[in-house]
Coordinates of N, CA and C in Angstrom, one line a residue:
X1 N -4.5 1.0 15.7 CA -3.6 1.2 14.6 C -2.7 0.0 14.6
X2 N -2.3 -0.4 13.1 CA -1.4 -1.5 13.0 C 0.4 -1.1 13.7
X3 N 0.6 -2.3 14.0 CA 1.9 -2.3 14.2 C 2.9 -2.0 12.7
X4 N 3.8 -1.0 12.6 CA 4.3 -1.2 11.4 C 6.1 -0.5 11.5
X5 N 6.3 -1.6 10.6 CA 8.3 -1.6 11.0 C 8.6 -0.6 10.3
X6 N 8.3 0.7 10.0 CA 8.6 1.6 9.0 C 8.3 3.1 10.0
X7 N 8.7 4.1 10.0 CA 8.1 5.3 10.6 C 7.2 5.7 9.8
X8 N 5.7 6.4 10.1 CA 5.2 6.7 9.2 C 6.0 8.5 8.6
X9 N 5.9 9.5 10.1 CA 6.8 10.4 9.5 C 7.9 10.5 8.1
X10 N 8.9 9.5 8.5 CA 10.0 9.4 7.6 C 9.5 9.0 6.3
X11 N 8.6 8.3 6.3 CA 8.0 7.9 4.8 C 7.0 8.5 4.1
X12 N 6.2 9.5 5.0 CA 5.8 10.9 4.7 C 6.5 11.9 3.9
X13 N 7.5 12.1 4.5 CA 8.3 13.1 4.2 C 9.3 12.8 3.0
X14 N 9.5 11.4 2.7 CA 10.4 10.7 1.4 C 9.1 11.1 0.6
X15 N 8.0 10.6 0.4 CA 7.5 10.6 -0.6 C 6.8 12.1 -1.2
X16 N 6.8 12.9 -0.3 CA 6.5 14.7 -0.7 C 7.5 14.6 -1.1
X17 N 8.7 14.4 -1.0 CA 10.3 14.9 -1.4 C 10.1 14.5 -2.9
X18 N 9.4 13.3 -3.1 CA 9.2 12.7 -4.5 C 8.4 13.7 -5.2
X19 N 7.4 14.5 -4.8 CA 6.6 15.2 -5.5 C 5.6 15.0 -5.2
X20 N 5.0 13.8 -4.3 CA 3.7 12.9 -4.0 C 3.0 14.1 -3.2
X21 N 1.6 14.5 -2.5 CA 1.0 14.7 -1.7 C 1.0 13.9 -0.3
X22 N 0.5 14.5 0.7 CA 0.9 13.5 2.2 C 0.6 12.2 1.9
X23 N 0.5 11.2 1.9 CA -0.2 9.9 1.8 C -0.8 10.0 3.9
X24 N -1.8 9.4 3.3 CA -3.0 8.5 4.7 C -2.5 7.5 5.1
X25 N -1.9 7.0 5.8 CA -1.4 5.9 7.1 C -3.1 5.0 7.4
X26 N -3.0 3.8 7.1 CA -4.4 2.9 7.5 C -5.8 3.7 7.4
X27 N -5.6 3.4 5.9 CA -6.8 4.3 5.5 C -7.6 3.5 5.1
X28 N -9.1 3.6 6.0 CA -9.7 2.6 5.8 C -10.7 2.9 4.3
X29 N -11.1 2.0 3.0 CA -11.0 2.7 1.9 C -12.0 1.8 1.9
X30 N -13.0 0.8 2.6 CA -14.1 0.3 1.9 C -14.8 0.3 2.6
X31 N -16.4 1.0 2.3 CA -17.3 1.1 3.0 C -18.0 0.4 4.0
X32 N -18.1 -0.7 4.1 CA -18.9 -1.7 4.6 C -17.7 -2.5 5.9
X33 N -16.3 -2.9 5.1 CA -15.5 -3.9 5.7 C -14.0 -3.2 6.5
X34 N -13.7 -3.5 7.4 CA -13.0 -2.8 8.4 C -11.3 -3.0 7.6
X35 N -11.6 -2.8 6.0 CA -10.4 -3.2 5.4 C -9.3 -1.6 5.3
X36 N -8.2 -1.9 5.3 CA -7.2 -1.0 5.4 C -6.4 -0.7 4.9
X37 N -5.9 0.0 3.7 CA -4.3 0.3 3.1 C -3.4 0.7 4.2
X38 N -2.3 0.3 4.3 CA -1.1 0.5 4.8 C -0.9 2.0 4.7
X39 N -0.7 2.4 3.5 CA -0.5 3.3 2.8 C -1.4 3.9 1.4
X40 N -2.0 5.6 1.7 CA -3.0 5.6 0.6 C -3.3 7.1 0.3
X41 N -3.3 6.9 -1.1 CA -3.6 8.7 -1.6 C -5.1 8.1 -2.1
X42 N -5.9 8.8 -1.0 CA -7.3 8.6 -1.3 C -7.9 9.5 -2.6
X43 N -7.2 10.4 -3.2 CA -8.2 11.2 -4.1 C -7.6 10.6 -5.4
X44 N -6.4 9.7 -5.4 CA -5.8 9.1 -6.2 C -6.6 7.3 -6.6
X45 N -6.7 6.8 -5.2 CA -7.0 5.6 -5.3 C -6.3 5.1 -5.5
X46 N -4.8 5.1 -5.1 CA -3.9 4.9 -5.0 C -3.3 4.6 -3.5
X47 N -2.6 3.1 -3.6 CA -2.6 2.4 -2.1 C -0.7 1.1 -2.6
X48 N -0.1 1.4 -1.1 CA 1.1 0.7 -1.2 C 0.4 -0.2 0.2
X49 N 0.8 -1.1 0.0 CA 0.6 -2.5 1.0 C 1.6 -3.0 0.9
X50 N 2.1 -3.0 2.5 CA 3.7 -3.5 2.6 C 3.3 -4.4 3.5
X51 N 4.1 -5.7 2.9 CA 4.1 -7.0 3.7 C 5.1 -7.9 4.1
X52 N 5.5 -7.5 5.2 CA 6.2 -8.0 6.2 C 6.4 -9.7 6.3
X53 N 6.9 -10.3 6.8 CA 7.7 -11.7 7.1 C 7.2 -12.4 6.3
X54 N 8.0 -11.9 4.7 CA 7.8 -12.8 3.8 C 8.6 -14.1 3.6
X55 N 10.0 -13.4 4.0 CA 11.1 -14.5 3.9 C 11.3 -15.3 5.8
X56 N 9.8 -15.1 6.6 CA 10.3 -16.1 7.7 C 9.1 -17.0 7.7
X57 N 8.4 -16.8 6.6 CA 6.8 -17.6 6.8 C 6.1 -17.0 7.8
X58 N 5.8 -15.3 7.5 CA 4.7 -14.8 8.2 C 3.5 -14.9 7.5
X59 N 2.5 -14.1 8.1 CA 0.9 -14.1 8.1 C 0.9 -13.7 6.6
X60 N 1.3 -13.1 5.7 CA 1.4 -12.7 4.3 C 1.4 -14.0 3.2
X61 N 2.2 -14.9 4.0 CA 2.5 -16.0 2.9 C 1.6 -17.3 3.7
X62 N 1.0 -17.1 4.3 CA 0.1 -18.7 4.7 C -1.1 -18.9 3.9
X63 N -1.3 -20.1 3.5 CA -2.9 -19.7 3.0 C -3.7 -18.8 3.4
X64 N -4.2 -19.3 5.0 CA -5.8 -18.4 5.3 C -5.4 -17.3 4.8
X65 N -4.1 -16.6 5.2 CA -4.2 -15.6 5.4 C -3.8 -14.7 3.7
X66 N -3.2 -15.1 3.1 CA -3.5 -15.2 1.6 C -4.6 -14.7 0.9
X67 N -5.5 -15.7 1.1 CA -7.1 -15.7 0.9 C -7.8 -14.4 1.1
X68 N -7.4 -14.1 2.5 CA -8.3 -12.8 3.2 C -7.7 -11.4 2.2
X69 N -6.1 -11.7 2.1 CA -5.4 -10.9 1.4 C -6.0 -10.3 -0.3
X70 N -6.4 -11.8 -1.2 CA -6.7 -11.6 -2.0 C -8.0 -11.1 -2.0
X71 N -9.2 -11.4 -0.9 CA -10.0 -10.6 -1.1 C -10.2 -9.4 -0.9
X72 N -9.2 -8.8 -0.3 CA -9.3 -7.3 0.3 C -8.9 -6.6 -1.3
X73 N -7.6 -7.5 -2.0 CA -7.3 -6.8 -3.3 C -8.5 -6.8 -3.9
X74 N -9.0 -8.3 -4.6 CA -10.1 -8.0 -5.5 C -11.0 -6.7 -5.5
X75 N -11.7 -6.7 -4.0 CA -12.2 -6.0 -3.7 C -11.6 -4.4 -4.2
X76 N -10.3 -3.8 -4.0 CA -9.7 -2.9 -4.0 C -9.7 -2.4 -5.5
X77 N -9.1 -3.2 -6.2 CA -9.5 -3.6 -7.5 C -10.8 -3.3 -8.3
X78 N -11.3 -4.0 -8.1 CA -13.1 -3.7 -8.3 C -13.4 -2.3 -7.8
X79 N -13.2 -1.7 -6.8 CA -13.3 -0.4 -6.3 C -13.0 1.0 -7.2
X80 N -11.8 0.4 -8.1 CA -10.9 1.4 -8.9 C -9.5 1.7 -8.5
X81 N -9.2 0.9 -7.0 CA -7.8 1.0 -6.7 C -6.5 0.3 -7.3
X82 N -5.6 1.0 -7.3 CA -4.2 0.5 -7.9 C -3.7 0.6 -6.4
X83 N -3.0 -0.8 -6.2 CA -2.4 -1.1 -5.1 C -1.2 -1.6 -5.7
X84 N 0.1 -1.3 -5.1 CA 1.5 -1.4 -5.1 C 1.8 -2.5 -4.0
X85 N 2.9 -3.1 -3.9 CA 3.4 -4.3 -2.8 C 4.7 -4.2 -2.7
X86 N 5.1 -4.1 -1.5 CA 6.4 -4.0 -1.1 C 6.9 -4.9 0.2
X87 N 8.2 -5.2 0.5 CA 8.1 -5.5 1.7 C 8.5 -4.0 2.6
X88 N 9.1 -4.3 3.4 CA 9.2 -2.8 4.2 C 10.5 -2.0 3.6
X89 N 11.6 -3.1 3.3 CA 13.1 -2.7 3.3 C 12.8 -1.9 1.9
X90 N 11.9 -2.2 1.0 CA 11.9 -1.5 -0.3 C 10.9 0.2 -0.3
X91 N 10.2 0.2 0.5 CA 8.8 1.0 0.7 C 9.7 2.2 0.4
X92 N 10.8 2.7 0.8 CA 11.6 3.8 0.7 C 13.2 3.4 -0.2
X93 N 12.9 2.9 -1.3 CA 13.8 2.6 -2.1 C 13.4 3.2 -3.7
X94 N 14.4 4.7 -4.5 CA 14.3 5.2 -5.3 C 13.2 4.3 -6.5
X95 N 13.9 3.6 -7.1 CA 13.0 2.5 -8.3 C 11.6 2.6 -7.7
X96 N 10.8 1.8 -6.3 CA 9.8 2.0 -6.3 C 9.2 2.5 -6.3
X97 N 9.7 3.7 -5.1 CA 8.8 4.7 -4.9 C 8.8 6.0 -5.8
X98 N 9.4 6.2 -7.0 CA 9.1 7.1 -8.1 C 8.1 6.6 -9.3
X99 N 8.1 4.7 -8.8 CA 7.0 4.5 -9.6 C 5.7 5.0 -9.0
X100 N 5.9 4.5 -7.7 CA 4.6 4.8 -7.4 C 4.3 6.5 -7.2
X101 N 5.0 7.2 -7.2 CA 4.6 8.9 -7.2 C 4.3 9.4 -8.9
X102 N 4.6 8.5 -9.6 CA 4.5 8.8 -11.2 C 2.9 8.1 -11.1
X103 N 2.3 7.2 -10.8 CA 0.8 6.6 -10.4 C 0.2 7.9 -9.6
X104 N 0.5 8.0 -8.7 CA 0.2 9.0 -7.8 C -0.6 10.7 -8.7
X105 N 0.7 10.9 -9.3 CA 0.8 12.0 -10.3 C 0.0 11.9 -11.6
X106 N -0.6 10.4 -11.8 CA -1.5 10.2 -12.8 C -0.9 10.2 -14.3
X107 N 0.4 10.1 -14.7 CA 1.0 10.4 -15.4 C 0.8 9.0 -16.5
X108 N 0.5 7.8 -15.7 CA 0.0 6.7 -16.3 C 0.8 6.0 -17.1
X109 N 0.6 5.9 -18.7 CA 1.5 5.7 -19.7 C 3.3 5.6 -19.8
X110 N 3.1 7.2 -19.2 CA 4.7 7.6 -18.8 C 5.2 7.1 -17.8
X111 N 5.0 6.0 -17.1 CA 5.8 5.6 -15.9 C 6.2 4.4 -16.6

């Protein structure tokens, strides 16, 4: 399991509070590749990816690692997933996370 600056509990339990169902913690969502949402309502296809040391030049913002990044989206994408991006400090901040429980909730249009 990934190392991750966030409880998964606490951010369990904010997003039911939102109205969401449990979300899946490193959910691995593609058949073939050992690729992983952060965060994911699998019957939704619905996935938050939070990326950490943006503002000190971490693994998020380098090329290679970029690259690998964008292919895991494409891929995600092509799949039928809606993926969200956060850094950590936001993942449990009202504005986002009612967007993302309004996706969740399939409400679509209305968000």
């Amino acid at each position: 399991m990934a190392k991750t600056s966030y409880s998964q509990p606490v951010v369990a339990a904010y997003y039911q509070g939102l109205g969401a169902p449990a979300p899946e913690f490193e959910w691995r969502f593609h058949p073939e590749r050992k690729w992983r949402m952060d965060i994911a309502w699998p019957g939704q296809k619905v996935a938050i990816e939070v990326d950490g040391g943006i503002w000190i030049a971490g693994g998020h913002n380098r090329g290679a690692q970029m690259k690998k990044d964008w292919e895991k989206r494409n891929a995600a994408t092509a799949m039928g997933w809606k993926v969200f991006h956060c850094e950590p400090r936001d993942l449990c901040r009202d504005e986002f996370a009612k967007l993302v429980v309004c996706v969740v909730d399939k409400k679509g249009d209305e968000c």
